[in-house]
Coordinates of N, CA and C in Angstrom, one line a residue:
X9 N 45.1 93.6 303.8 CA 46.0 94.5 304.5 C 46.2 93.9 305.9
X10 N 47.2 94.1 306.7 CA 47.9 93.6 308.1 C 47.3 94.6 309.0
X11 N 46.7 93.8 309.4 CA 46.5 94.4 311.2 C 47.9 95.3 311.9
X12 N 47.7 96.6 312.1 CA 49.4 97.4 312.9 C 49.7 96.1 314.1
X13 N 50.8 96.3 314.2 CA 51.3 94.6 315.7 C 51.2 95.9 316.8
X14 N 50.4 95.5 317.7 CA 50.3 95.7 319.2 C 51.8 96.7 319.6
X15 N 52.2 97.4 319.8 CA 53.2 98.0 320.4 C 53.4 97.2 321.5
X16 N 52.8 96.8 322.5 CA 53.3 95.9 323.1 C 54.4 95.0 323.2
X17 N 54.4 94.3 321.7 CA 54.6 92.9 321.5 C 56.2 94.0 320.7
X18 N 56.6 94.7 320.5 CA 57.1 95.6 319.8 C 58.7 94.8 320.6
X19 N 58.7 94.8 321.8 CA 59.6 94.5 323.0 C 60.0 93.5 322.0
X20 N 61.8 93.1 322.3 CA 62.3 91.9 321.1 C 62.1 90.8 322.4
X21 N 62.0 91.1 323.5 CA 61.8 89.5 324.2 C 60.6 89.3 324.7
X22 N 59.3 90.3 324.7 CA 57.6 90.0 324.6 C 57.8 89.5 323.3
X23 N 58.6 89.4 322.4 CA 57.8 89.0 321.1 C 58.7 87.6 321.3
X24 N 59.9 87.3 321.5 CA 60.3 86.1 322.0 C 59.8 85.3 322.7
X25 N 58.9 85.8 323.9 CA 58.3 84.7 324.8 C 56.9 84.2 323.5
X26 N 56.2 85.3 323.9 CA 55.2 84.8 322.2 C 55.7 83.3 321.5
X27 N 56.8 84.0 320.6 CA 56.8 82.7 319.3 C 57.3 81.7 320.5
X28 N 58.1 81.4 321.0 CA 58.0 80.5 322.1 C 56.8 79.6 322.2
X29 N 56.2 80.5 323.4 CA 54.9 79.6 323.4 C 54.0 79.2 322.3
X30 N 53.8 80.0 321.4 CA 53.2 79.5 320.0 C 53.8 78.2 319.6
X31 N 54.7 77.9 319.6 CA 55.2 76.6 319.9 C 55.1 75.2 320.3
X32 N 54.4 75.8 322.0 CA 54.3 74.4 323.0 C 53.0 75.0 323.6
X33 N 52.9 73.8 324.2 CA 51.2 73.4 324.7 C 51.4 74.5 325.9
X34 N 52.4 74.3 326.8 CA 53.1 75.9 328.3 C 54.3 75.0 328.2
X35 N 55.0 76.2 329.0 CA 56.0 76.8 329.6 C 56.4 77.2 330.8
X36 N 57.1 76.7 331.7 CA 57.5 77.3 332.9 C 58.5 78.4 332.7
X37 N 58.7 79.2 333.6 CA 59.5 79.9 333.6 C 61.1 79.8 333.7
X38 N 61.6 78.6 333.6 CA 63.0 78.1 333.9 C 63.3 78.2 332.6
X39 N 62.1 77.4 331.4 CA 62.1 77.1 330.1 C 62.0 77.8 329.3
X40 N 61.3 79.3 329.5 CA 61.4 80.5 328.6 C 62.6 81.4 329.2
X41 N 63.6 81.2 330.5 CA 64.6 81.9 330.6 C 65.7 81.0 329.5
X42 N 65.5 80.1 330.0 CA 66.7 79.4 329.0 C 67.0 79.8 327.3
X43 N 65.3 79.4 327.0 CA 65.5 79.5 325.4 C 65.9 81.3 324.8
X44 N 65.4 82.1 326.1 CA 65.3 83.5 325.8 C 66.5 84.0 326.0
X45 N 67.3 83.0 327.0 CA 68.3 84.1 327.9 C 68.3 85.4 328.3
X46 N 67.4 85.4 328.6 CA 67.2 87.2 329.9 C 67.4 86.8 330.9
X47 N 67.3 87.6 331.5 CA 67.7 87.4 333.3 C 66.4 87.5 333.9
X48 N 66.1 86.7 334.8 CA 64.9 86.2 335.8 C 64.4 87.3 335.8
X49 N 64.7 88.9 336.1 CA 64.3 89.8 336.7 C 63.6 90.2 335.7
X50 N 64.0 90.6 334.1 CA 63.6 90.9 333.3 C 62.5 90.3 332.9
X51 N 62.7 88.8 332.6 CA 61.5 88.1 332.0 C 60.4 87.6 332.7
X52 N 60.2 88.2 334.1 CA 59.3 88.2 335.0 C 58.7 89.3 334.8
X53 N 59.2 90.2 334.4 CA 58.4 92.1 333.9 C 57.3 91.4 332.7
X54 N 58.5 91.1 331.9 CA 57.8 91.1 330.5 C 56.9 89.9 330.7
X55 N 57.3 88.7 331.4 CA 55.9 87.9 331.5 C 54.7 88.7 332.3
X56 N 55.0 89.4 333.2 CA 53.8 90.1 333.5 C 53.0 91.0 332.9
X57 N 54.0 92.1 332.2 CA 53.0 93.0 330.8 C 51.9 91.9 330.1
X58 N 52.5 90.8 329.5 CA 51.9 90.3 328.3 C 50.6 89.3 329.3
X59 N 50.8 89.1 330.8 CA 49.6 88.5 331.0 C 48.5 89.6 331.5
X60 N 49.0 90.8 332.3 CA 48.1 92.1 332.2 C 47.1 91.9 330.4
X61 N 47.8 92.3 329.9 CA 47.2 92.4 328.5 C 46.5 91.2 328.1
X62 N 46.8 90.1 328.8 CA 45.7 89.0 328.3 C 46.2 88.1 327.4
X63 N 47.5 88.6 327.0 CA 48.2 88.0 325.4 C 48.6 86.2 326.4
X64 N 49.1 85.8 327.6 CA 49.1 84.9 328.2 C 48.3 84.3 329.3
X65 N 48.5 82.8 330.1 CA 47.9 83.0 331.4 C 49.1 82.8 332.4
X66 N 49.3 83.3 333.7 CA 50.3 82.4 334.3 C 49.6 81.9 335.7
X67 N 50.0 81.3 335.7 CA 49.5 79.7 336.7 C 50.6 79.4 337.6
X68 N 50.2 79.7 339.3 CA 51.4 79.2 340.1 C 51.2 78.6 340.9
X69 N 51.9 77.0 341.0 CA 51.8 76.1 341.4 C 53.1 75.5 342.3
X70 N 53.1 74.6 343.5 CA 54.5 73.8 343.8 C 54.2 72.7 343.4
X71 N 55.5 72.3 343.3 CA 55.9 70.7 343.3 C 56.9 70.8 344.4
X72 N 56.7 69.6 345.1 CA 57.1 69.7 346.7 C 56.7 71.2 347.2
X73 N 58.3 71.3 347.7 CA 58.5 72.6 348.0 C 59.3 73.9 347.6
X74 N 59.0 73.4 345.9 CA 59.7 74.5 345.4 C 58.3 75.5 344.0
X75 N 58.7 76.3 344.1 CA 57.5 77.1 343.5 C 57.4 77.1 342.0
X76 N 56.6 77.0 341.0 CA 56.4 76.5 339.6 C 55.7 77.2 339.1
X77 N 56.1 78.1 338.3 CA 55.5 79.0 337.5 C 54.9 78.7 336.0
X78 N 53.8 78.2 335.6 CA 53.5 78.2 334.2 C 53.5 79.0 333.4
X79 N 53.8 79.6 332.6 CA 53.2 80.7 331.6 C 52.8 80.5 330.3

C-alpha cells in the first residue's frame, strides 16, 4: 500500500521543483525558473515552503557581485 503524498507537494509547481531536482545533483534558481516557467515571485514562495518542510536545502552564495541561489 502507498504512503497518502504530503499535501504539501499537492501544489503542481512544489511537485515540479521536486521531480526537477530528483534529477540533478542542484539547481539554481534561474534553472528551476526556466524549466518551470513561473514567475520569480512565485517560485521563491514555493521554494521556500518545501525548504521550511525540509523536503530541500537552499544555499546562498555570490559569484562576483551578483547573488546565487542554490536549491
Amino acid at each position: 500500500m502507498f504512503k497518502e503524498l504530503d499535501p504539501l507537494l499537492h501544489s503542481q509547481l512544489r511537485l515540479a521543483v521536486m521531480s526537477i531536482l530528483l534529477s540533478v545533483e542542484e539547481a539554481d534558481f534561474v534553472y528551476l525558473k526556466e524549466k518551470t516557467e513561473a514567475t520569480a515571485g512565485n517560485l521563491s514562495v514555493q521554494i521556500d515552503k518545501l525548504n521550511e518542510a525540509g523536503y530541500i536545502q537552499v544555499e546562498k552564495s555570490f559569484v562576483g557581485k551578483k547573488a546565487r541561489t542554490i536549491r
